[in-house]
Coordinates of C-alpha atoms in Angstrom, one line a residue:
Chain A
M1 CA 46.7 112.5 170.0
K2 CA 43.3 111.0 169.2
A3 CA 42.1 107.8 170.5
S4 CA 42.7 105.0 168.1
A5 CA 40.4 105.5 165.2
T6 CA 40.2 104.0 161.8
I7 CA 41.6 106.6 159.3
I8 CA 41.6 104.6 156.1
E9 CA 39.1 101.9 155.4
T10 CA 38.6 100.3 152.0
S11 CA 36.3 97.6 150.8
A12 CA 36.7 95.5 147.7
L13 CA 38.6 98.4 146.1
R14 CA 39.2 97.7 142.4
R15 CA 40.8 99.7 139.6
T16 CA 41.2 98.5 136.0
F17 CA 42.9 100.2 133.2
K18 CA 42.3 99.7 129.5
G19 CA 45.2 97.7 128.3
K20 CA 47.0 99.0 125.2
N21 CA 46.1 96.7 122.3
K22 CA 49.5 96.4 120.8
G23 CA 48.5 93.6 118.5
R24 CA 47.0 94.3 115.1
G25 CA 43.8 92.3 116.0
R26 CA 40.6 94.1 116.2
G27 CA 39.4 92.6 119.4
P28 CA 38.5 94.7 122.4
S29 CA 41.6 95.8 124.2
P30 CA 42.2 93.7 127.3
E31 CA 41.6 95.2 130.8
V32 CA 44.4 95.3 133.3
E33 CA 43.5 95.0 136.8
A34 CA 45.9 97.2 138.7
V35 CA 44.0 96.9 142.0
A36 CA 42.0 93.7 142.4
G37 CA 39.8 94.0 145.5
V38 CA 41.8 95.6 148.3
D39 CA 40.4 95.6 151.9
L40 CA 42.5 97.8 154.1
R41 CA 42.2 99.2 157.6
V42 CA 44.7 101.8 158.8
E43 CA 44.4 103.1 162.3
A44 CA 45.1 106.8 163.2
G45 CA 48.6 107.4 164.6
E46 CA 50.5 104.6 163.0
I47 CA 53.1 104.4 160.2
F48 CA 51.5 102.0 157.7
G49 CA 53.6 100.5 155.0
F50 CA 52.5 99.2 151.7
L51 CA 55.1 96.7 150.5
G52 CA 55.3 95.1 147.2
P53 CA 57.3 94.9 143.9
N54 CA 57.1 97.4 141.2
G55 CA 53.8 97.2 139.3
A56 CA 52.1 95.4 142.3
G57 CA 49.4 98.1 142.5
K58 CA 50.9 100.2 145.4
T59 CA 50.9 103.5 143.6
T60 CA 47.4 103.0 141.9
T61 CA 45.9 102.3 145.5
L62 CA 47.7 105.3 146.9
R63 CA 46.3 107.4 144.0
I64 CA 42.8 106.2 144.7
L65 CA 43.1 107.0 148.5
S66 CA 44.5 110.4 147.7
T67 CA 41.6 111.3 145.3
L68 CA 43.8 111.4 142.2
L69 CA 42.2 108.3 140.6
A70 CA 38.6 107.2 140.9
P71 CA 38.1 103.5 141.8
T72 CA 36.5 101.2 139.2
S73 CA 34.5 99.7 142.0
G74 CA 34.5 99.3 145.7
T75 CA 34.7 102.1 148.3
A76 CA 37.4 103.9 150.2
R77 CA 36.8 106.2 153.2
V78 CA 39.8 108.3 154.1
A79 CA 39.8 110.7 157.1
G80 CA 36.1 110.1 157.5
F81 CA 35.0 110.8 153.9
D82 CA 34.3 108.8 150.8
V83 CA 37.1 109.4 148.2
A84 CA 34.8 109.2 145.3
R85 CA 31.8 111.2 146.7
Q86 CA 33.6 113.9 148.8
P87 CA 37.0 114.3 147.4
G88 CA 37.1 117.9 148.5
E89 CA 36.7 117.0 152.1
V90 CA 39.3 114.3 151.8
R91 CA 41.8 116.7 150.2
R92 CA 41.5 119.2 153.0
R93 CA 42.5 116.5 155.5
I94 CA 45.4 114.7 153.8
G95 CA 48.9 115.5 152.5
Y96 CA 50.2 113.7 149.4
V97 CA 53.8 113.4 148.3
A98 CA 54.2 111.8 144.9
Q99 CA 57.2 109.7 143.8
S100 CA 57.8 112.4 141.2
G101 CA 58.1 115.0 143.9
G102 CA 56.0 118.0 143.7
S103 CA 58.4 120.9 144.1
Y104 CA 59.3 122.9 140.9
R105 CA 63.0 123.1 140.1
E106 CA 62.7 126.8 139.3
S107 CA 60.8 127.8 142.4
T108 CA 62.5 128.4 145.7
G109 CA 61.7 126.1 148.7
R110 CA 60.0 129.0 150.5
E111 CA 57.9 129.9 147.5
E112 CA 56.6 126.3 147.2
L113 CA 55.7 126.1 150.9
V114 CA 54.0 129.6 150.9
I115 CA 51.9 129.0 147.8
Q116 CA 50.9 125.5 149.2
G117 CA 49.6 127.1 152.3
R118 CA 47.7 129.8 150.4
L119 CA 46.2 127.1 148.2
F120 CA 44.8 125.6 151.4
G121 CA 43.3 129.0 152.3
M122 CA 45.8 130.4 154.7
G123 CA 46.5 134.1 154.7
K124 CA 49.8 135.5 153.4
A125 CA 51.3 136.2 156.9
E126 CA 50.1 132.8 158.3
S127 CA 51.4 130.9 155.3
A128 CA 54.8 132.6 155.5
R129 CA 55.0 131.8 159.2
R130 CA 54.2 128.2 158.7
A131 CA 56.7 128.0 155.9
E132 CA 59.4 129.3 158.2
E133 CA 58.5 126.8 160.8
I134 CA 58.6 123.9 158.4
L135 CA 62.0 125.1 156.9
A136 CA 63.4 125.2 160.3
A137 CA 62.1 121.7 161.3
L138 CA 63.4 120.2 158.2
D139 CA 66.7 121.9 158.4
L140 CA 66.2 123.8 155.2
T141 CA 66.3 127.4 156.4
E142 CA 69.7 128.1 154.8
A143 CA 68.5 126.8 151.4
A144 CA 65.0 128.4 151.6
D145 CA 65.7 131.1 149.0
R146 CA 67.5 128.8 146.6
T147 CA 65.6 127.2 143.7
C148 CA 64.7 123.6 144.3
G149 CA 66.8 122.4 141.3
T150 CA 70.0 123.3 143.4
Y151 CA 68.9 121.0 146.2
S152 CA 70.5 117.5 146.9
G153 CA 68.3 114.5 146.6
G154 CA 67.7 114.3 150.3
M155 CA 66.9 118.0 150.7
R156 CA 64.5 117.9 147.9
R157 CA 62.6 115.0 149.4
R158 CA 62.5 116.6 152.7
L159 CA 61.1 119.8 151.1
N160 CA 58.5 117.7 149.3
I161 CA 57.4 116.2 152.5
G162 CA 57.3 119.6 154.1
I163 CA 55.0 120.8 151.2
G164 CA 52.7 117.9 152.0
M165 CA 52.6 119.0 155.7
V166 CA 51.9 122.7 155.4
H167 CA 48.3 122.4 156.3
Q168 CA 49.0 120.0 159.2
P169 CA 47.0 117.0 157.7
E170 CA 45.9 114.2 159.9
L171 CA 47.1 111.8 157.3
L172 CA 50.2 111.9 155.0
F173 CA 50.6 109.7 152.0
L174 CA 54.3 109.1 150.8
D175 CA 54.9 107.3 147.7
E176 CA 58.3 105.6 147.8
P177 CA 59.8 108.3 150.0
T178 CA 63.3 106.9 150.0
T179 CA 63.7 105.4 146.6
G180 CA 67.0 106.5 145.1
L181 CA 68.3 108.1 148.2
D182 CA 71.8 107.1 149.7
P183 CA 71.9 105.3 153.0
Q184 CA 72.6 108.4 155.0
A185 CA 69.7 110.4 153.4
R186 CA 67.4 107.4 153.9
A187 CA 68.2 107.2 157.6
R188 CA 67.4 110.9 157.8
M189 CA 64.2 110.5 156.1
W190 CA 63.2 107.6 158.5
D191 CA 63.9 110.0 161.4
E192 CA 61.6 112.6 159.8
I193 CA 58.8 110.1 159.3
R194 CA 59.1 108.9 162.9
K195 CA 58.9 112.5 164.0
L196 CA 55.6 112.8 162.0
R197 CA 54.2 109.9 163.9
E198 CA 55.3 111.4 167.2
S199 CA 53.4 114.6 166.3
G200 CA 50.3 112.6 165.8
T201 CA 50.2 112.3 162.0
T202 CA 49.3 109.0 160.4
V203 CA 51.7 108.1 157.8
F204 CA 50.9 105.8 154.8
L205 CA 53.8 105.0 152.7
T206 CA 54.6 102.7 149.9
T207 CA 58.0 100.9 149.5
H208 CA 59.7 98.0 147.8
Y209 CA 62.5 98.0 150.4
L210 CA 62.1 95.0 152.9
E211 CA 64.4 96.8 155.3
E212 CA 62.4 100.0 155.3
A213 CA 59.1 98.1 155.8
D214 CA 60.6 96.2 158.7
A215 CA 62.4 99.1 160.4
L216 CA 60.0 101.9 160.0
C217 CA 56.4 100.6 159.9
D218 CA 54.1 99.8 162.7
R219 CA 51.9 97.7 160.5
L220 CA 52.1 96.8 156.8
A221 CA 50.3 95.2 154.0
I222 CA 52.1 93.1 151.3
I223 CA 50.5 93.6 147.9
D224 CA 51.2 91.5 144.9
H225 CA 49.3 91.6 141.5
G226 CA 46.8 94.0 142.9
R227 CA 45.8 91.9 145.9
I228 CA 46.8 92.0 149.6
V229 CA 48.6 88.8 150.4
A230 CA 49.4 89.5 154.1
E231 CA 48.8 92.2 156.6
G232 CA 50.1 92.7 160.1
S233 CA 53.0 94.2 162.1
P234 CA 56.4 93.1 160.8
G235 CA 56.9 90.8 163.7
E236 CA 53.5 89.2 163.4
L237 CA 54.0 88.6 159.8
K238 CA 57.4 87.0 160.4
R239 CA 56.1 84.8 163.2
Q240 CA 53.3 83.5 160.9
I241 CA 56.0 82.0 158.7
A242 CA 58.0 79.5 160.6
G243 CA 59.1 81.1 163.8
D244 CA 62.8 81.8 164.5
V245 CA 65.7 79.4 164.2
V246 CA 68.3 79.0 166.9
T247 CA 71.5 77.0 166.1
V248 CA 73.7 75.8 168.9
G249 CA 77.2 74.5 168.5
V250 CA 77.7 71.7 171.1
N251 CA 81.1 70.0 170.7
G252 CA 79.9 66.4 170.1
Q253 CA 77.2 66.3 172.6
G254 CA 74.5 66.9 170.0
D255 CA 72.3 64.0 170.8
K256 CA 72.1 64.7 174.4
V257 CA 71.2 68.4 173.7
V258 CA 68.5 67.5 171.2
K259 CA 66.9 65.2 173.6
L260 CA 67.0 67.7 176.4
L261 CA 65.6 70.6 174.3
Q262 CA 63.0 68.6 172.4
A263 CA 61.2 68.2 175.7
Q264 CA 60.9 71.9 176.3
P265 CA 57.4 73.4 175.5
F266 CA 58.9 76.5 173.9
V267 CA 60.7 74.4 171.2
R268 CA 58.7 73.4 168.2
E269 CA 61.3 71.0 166.8
A270 CA 64.9 70.2 167.5
C271 CA 67.3 68.3 165.1
L272 CA 71.0 67.8 164.5
E273 CA 72.4 69.0 161.3
D274 CA 76.2 69.1 160.4
G275 CA 77.1 69.0 164.1
L276 CA 74.8 71.9 164.9
V277 CA 71.6 71.8 166.8
R278 CA 68.8 73.5 165.1
L279 CA 65.9 74.7 167.2
Y280 CA 62.6 76.0 165.7
V281 CA 61.0 78.3 168.1
D282 CA 58.3 81.0 168.2
R283 CA 60.2 83.7 169.8
G284 CA 63.9 83.4 169.4
E285 CA 64.7 86.4 171.7
E286 CA 63.1 84.5 174.5
A287 CA 64.4 81.1 173.6
V288 CA 68.1 82.1 173.6
P289 CA 68.4 82.7 177.4
N290 CA 66.2 79.8 178.2
V291 CA 68.4 77.5 176.2
L292 CA 71.6 78.9 177.8
R293 CA 70.2 78.3 181.3
L294 CA 69.0 74.8 180.5
L295 CA 72.4 73.8 179.0
D296 CA 74.2 75.3 182.0
R297 CA 72.0 73.6 184.6
N298 CA 72.8 70.3 182.9
G299 CA 76.5 70.9 182.7
L300 CA 76.7 71.4 178.9
A301 CA 78.7 74.3 177.5
P302 CA 77.7 75.6 174.0
S303 CA 80.4 76.7 171.8
T304 CA 78.4 78.9 169.5
M305 CA 74.9 80.2 169.4
N306 CA 73.1 81.9 166.5
L307 CA 69.6 83.4 166.1
H308 CA 68.2 83.5 162.7
R309 CA 64.9 85.4 162.3
P310 CA 62.8 85.1 159.2
S311 CA 62.9 88.3 157.1
L312 CA 59.9 89.9 155.5
D313 CA 61.4 88.3 152.2
D314 CA 60.6 84.9 153.6
V315 CA 57.0 86.1 154.2
F316 CA 56.9 87.4 150.7
L317 CA 58.3 84.3 149.3
K318 CA 55.8 82.1 151.2
K319 CA 52.9 84.1 150.2
T320 CA 53.7 84.7 146.5
G321 CA 56.2 82.0 145.7
R322 CA 58.7 84.6 144.6
S323 CA 61.4 86.5 146.4
L324 CA 60.8 90.3 146.6
R325 CA 64.5 90.9 146.1
E326 CA 64.4 89.1 142.8
S327 CA 61.1 90.8 141.8
A328 CA 62.4 94.2 142.6
A329 CA 65.7 93.8 140.8
Chain B
M1 CA 35.3 133.5 145.2
R2 CA 37.6 130.6 145.8
T3 CA 38.1 130.5 142.0
T4 CA 39.1 134.2 141.8
H5 CA 41.4 133.8 144.9
D6 CA 43.1 130.7 143.4
T7 CA 43.3 132.1 139.9
W8 CA 45.3 135.0 141.3
L9 CA 47.6 132.8 143.2
I10 CA 48.3 130.5 140.2
F11 CA 48.6 133.6 137.8
E12 CA 51.1 135.2 140.3
R13 CA 53.2 132.0 140.7
S14 CA 53.2 131.4 136.9
L15 CA 54.2 134.9 136.0
V16 CA 57.0 135.0 138.5
L17 CA 58.4 131.7 137.1
S18 CA 58.1 133.0 133.5
L19 CA 59.9 136.2 134.3
R20 CA 62.6 134.3 136.2
N21 CA 63.5 132.3 133.2
P22 CA 62.3 134.4 130.2
V23 CA 63.7 132.3 127.5
W24 CA 60.4 131.4 126.1
V25 CA 59.1 134.9 126.2
I26 CA 62.2 136.1 124.3
M27 CA 62.0 133.2 121.8
G28 CA 58.4 134.0 121.3
I29 CA 59.2 137.6 120.2
I30 CA 62.3 136.9 118.1
Q31 CA 60.4 135.2 115.3
P32 CA 57.8 137.9 114.8
V33 CA 60.5 140.7 115.0
L34 CA 62.4 138.9 112.2
Y35 CA 59.3 138.7 110.1
L36 CA 58.8 142.4 110.8
L37 CA 62.3 143.5 109.9
L38 CA 63.1 140.9 107.0
F39 CA 59.8 140.2 105.4
G40 CA 57.6 143.3 106.0
P41 CA 59.6 145.6 103.7
L42 CA 58.9 143.2 100.8
L43 CA 55.2 144.1 101.2
T44 CA 55.6 147.7 100.4
N45 CA 55.7 146.9 96.6
I46 CA 53.2 144.1 96.7
A47 CA 50.8 146.4 98.5
R48 CA 50.3 148.3 95.1
M49 CA 49.1 145.1 93.5
P50 CA 45.3 144.9 92.7
G51 CA 43.6 142.7 95.3
F52 CA 45.7 143.9 98.2
P53 CA 43.5 145.3 100.9
P54 CA 43.4 149.0 101.6
G55 CA 45.7 150.5 104.1
G56 CA 49.5 150.9 104.2
A57 CA 51.6 147.7 103.9
F58 CA 52.5 147.6 107.6
N59 CA 48.9 148.5 108.6
V60 CA 48.0 145.3 106.8
F61 CA 51.1 143.3 107.8
V62 CA 51.4 144.0 111.5
P63 CA 47.9 142.8 112.4
G64 CA 48.8 139.5 110.9
I65 CA 52.1 139.3 112.7
L66 CA 50.3 140.0 116.0
V67 CA 47.9 137.2 115.4
M68 CA 50.6 134.9 114.5
T69 CA 52.5 135.8 117.8
A70 CA 49.3 135.1 119.8
L71 CA 48.6 131.9 118.0
F72 CA 52.0 130.4 118.4
G73 CA 52.7 132.0 121.8
A74 CA 49.6 130.4 123.2
A75 CA 49.7 127.2 121.3
F76 CA 52.9 126.0 122.8
V77 CA 52.2 126.9 126.5
G78 CA 51.4 123.2 127.1
F79 CA 55.1 122.5 127.0
G80 CA 55.6 124.3 130.4
L81 CA 52.8 122.2 131.7
C82 CA 54.4 119.0 130.6
D83 CA 57.5 120.2 132.5
E84 CA 55.4 120.8 135.7
M85 CA 53.7 117.5 135.3
R86 CA 57.0 115.7 135.2
E87 CA 58.1 117.3 138.4
G88 CA 54.8 116.4 140.1
V89 CA 53.7 119.9 140.5
V90 CA 50.4 119.4 138.9
E91 CA 49.5 116.2 140.8
R92 CA 50.6 117.9 144.0
M93 CA 48.2 120.8 143.4
L94 CA 45.4 118.4 142.4
V95 CA 45.5 116.9 145.9
T96 CA 44.7 120.3 147.3
P97 CA 41.2 122.0 147.4
T98 CA 42.5 124.4 144.7
S99 CA 39.8 125.2 142.1
R100 CA 40.4 123.3 139.0
T101 CA 39.2 126.3 136.9
A102 CA 41.8 128.3 138.6
M103 CA 44.6 125.9 137.7
L104 CA 43.8 126.5 134.1
L105 CA 42.7 130.1 134.2
G106 CA 45.7 131.3 136.3
R107 CA 48.1 129.9 133.8
S108 CA 46.1 131.1 130.7
L109 CA 45.9 134.8 132.2
R110 CA 49.6 134.6 132.6
D111 CA 50.0 133.5 129.0
I112 CA 47.7 136.4 127.9
A113 CA 49.8 139.0 129.9
L114 CA 53.0 138.0 128.2
L115 CA 51.3 137.9 124.9
L116 CA 50.1 141.4 125.2
A117 CA 53.4 142.6 126.3
Q118 CA 54.9 141.1 123.1
A119 CA 52.2 142.7 121.1
L120 CA 53.0 146.1 122.5
I121 CA 56.6 145.7 121.7
L122 CA 55.9 144.6 118.2
I123 CA 53.6 147.6 117.6
G124 CA 56.2 149.9 118.9
L125 CA 58.8 148.4 116.7
A126 CA 56.6 148.8 113.6
I127 CA 56.0 152.5 114.0
P128 CA 59.3 153.5 112.5
F129 CA 58.4 151.3 109.4
G130 CA 55.3 153.4 108.8
L131 CA 52.6 151.7 110.9
E132 CA 49.9 154.4 111.4
L133 CA 48.3 154.1 114.9
N134 CA 44.8 154.8 116.0
G135 CA 44.1 154.4 119.7
G136 CA 40.6 152.9 119.8
G137 CA 41.4 150.4 117.2
I138 CA 44.5 149.3 118.9
L139 CA 42.7 148.7 122.2
V140 CA 40.0 146.5 120.6
S141 CA 42.8 144.7 118.7
L142 CA 44.6 143.9 122.0
A143 CA 41.3 142.6 123.4
M144 CA 40.9 140.3 120.4
L145 CA 44.5 139.1 120.8
A146 CA 43.7 138.3 124.4
L147 CA 40.7 136.3 123.3
I148 CA 42.9 134.3 120.9
G149 CA 45.0 133.5 123.8
L150 CA 42.1 132.5 125.9
V151 CA 41.2 130.0 123.1
M152 CA 44.5 128.6 122.2
S153 CA 46.2 128.4 125.7
P154 CA 43.4 126.2 127.2
V155 CA 43.5 124.0 124.1
S156 CA 47.3 123.6 124.5
Y157 CA 46.9 122.8 128.2
M158 CA 44.2 120.2 127.5
L159 CA 46.5 118.6 124.9
A160 CA 49.4 118.6 127.4
L161 CA 47.2 117.0 130.1
V162 CA 46.1 114.3 127.7
L163 CA 49.4 113.6 125.8
Q164 CA 51.6 114.1 128.9
T165 CA 55.0 114.5 127.1
E166 CA 56.6 117.1 125.0
D167 CA 57.4 114.5 122.4
A168 CA 53.8 113.8 121.8
L169 CA 52.7 117.4 122.2
A170 CA 55.1 119.0 119.6
P171 CA 53.8 117.4 116.4
T172 CA 50.1 117.7 117.6
V173 CA 50.5 121.4 118.3
N174 CA 52.4 122.0 115.1
G175 CA 49.9 120.1 113.1
M176 CA 47.2 122.2 114.4
A177 CA 48.8 125.6 114.5
L178 CA 50.4 125.6 111.0
P179 CA 47.2 125.1 109.0
L180 CA 45.4 127.7 111.3
L181 CA 48.2 130.1 110.3
L182 CA 48.3 129.5 106.6
L183 CA 44.6 129.7 106.3
S184 CA 44.3 133.0 108.2
G185 CA 45.9 135.3 105.7
V186 CA 48.6 136.4 108.1
M187 CA 51.4 136.5 105.6
L188 CA 49.7 137.7 102.5
P189 CA 46.0 138.6 102.4
M190 CA 43.6 135.8 101.4
S191 CA 42.1 138.1 98.9
L192 CA 45.0 137.1 96.7
A193 CA 44.1 133.4 97.0
P194 CA 42.1 131.4 94.6
D195 CA 38.3 130.9 95.3
W196 CA 38.6 127.5 97.0
L197 CA 41.3 128.6 99.3
Q198 CA 39.4 131.6 100.3
T199 CA 36.3 129.5 101.0
L200 CA 38.4 127.2 103.2
S201 CA 40.0 130.1 105.0
K202 CA 36.6 131.5 106.0
L203 CA 36.2 128.4 108.3
N204 CA 39.1 129.4 110.2
P205 CA 38.3 131.7 113.2
L206 CA 41.7 133.3 112.9
Y207 CA 41.0 134.5 109.4
H208 CA 38.1 136.6 110.8
A209 CA 40.4 137.8 113.7
V210 CA 43.0 138.9 111.1
A211 CA 40.4 140.7 109.0
A212 CA 38.9 142.3 112.0
I213 CA 42.2 143.6 113.4
R214 CA 43.3 144.9 109.9
S215 CA 40.0 146.9 109.8
L216 CA 40.6 148.1 113.3
F217 CA 44.2 149.2 112.4
N218 CA 42.8 151.1 109.5
A219 CA 40.0 152.7 111.4
N220 CA 37.5 151.0 109.2
Y221 CA 35.2 150.5 112.2
G222 CA 32.1 149.8 110.2
D223 CA 33.5 146.4 109.0
S224 CA 31.2 143.6 110.2
E225 CA 34.2 141.3 110.6
I226 CA 34.9 143.2 113.9
V227 CA 31.7 142.3 115.7
F228 CA 31.7 138.8 114.2
G229 CA 35.3 138.2 115.1
V230 CA 34.9 139.3 118.7
A231 CA 31.7 137.3 119.1
L232 CA 33.3 134.2 117.6
L233 CA 36.3 134.4 119.7
S234 CA 34.3 135.1 122.9
V235 CA 32.2 131.9 122.3
L236 CA 35.3 129.8 121.6
A237 CA 37.0 131.1 124.6
V238 CA 34.1 130.2 126.9
V239 CA 34.1 126.7 125.3
A240 CA 37.9 126.2 125.6
V241 CA 38.0 127.4 129.1
S242 CA 35.1 125.2 130.3
L243 CA 36.7 122.2 128.5
G244 CA 40.2 123.0 129.8
A245 CA 38.9 123.3 133.4
R246 CA 37.1 119.9 133.0
T247 CA 40.3 118.3 131.7
F248 CA 42.1 119.5 134.9
S249 CA 39.3 118.0 137.0
R250 CA 39.5 114.7 135.0
A251 CA 43.2 114.7 135.5
A252 CA 42.3 113.7 139.1
A253 CA 40.0 110.8 138.2

């Protein structure tokens, strides 16, 4: 695998669309700013997530980065080339899997893989061999000669990703790879995406699922109204918020416990609420054993202990004032 | 080089898909066959009227039916593209180095291949009705039908790329194809029409194509419409293919 290198870099990326002037007025139609100045940096070898509600500008950004849409202003370099000036070079190095799929229901899985390889300049035999390889890797060998229309949702998504992988791109764009999949197929898809990272492929995906961004992505950017509102690893982002909350049940000895824990450097704040001690800490996973040891040493026995970690939704809420769960619904 | 290679790949893929599900191909030929069987015989008597062009009824009628088949066959090919767009096939191929000209030309050549196959079937079916064949004329006629396909099919794909959905495409294509058909003298020769209608029809390239193919079917090789028709269709084909290829490039912008 290559040493860490920047594979996507955008600067002040903007894209506006002419709004539909639905009124009867004669005025100029208003411009809609779908992407409003996005600065992004994605390193080679990571799974980078683009999280945001529907209509936030995720897909538009993705379409710019994959040469399907020209930016209105700003620049984007992908796999070492400028998307607007050298789209051909970019296309040779990336794979792109749209939300709408890409495989045709009346073609067979094998046919789709073979023609994709040949469109990238592979010979007949080479393309057939590569198709075989991908079918095996994605567990689609048995379905290879059936038309895609007969595939299950999960199979079809896997095939679509396979089509994007035929030419072994350095970077793969996945637009909402798990939307509409059942939990089992989603877990399977996550496994496939992790396998891609292991093989050295950088994956850039969009999602509006908090759990997916959290569980799957090494780093992510949260986008809302065409702007990036936060960027970092899921852990970093959540820590920026408020830290973790540890609650301890203490059987009437609350005041004593609060006093003891307040003095500790790792505790930001401690208070008593409804008979439970609430501790605000930076790293909950480290605080829990520390708290236990301290209480034990002082002859105090906790009855219950709970660790609440802020979710990415808390991050989204803080940055945008709205809950992503509500926006996505 | 790249364009030729890619054109062949797209042509092959498209043809395989069309033959796998030949509903459109069959639908495309049923209508002209019905015209041939149920309308053609009416013309045998009309052919004796003054103003009817020279040649047997079917030698006048079949060229019109062939042009109609080419016009309608090619004008509706955009529907298939709408379907491919909805499934993301077009977008997927736009993010490959595939030549944009090939994306258009590969499909249009498939359309032409199917259209020529339909034409040959129609000609074969018309022989028992009294169509008189002459080899050279038929060959040039087929070339002209191919040119009509090479004009109309890119236009249909362009409209599909711009309009995106079948719902928007259907009325547009109908609105375009029907006047072209009526003003081409396909059903009845325009020589029967009043002056103003004749003048109007002369602005329609298909009018000249029909006139040229009728002359070719009747071995009237001296007719200037033949050279004019071929030249006009060739120019239009070049324009349509360039614009169509550009629309494919713009589809990724």
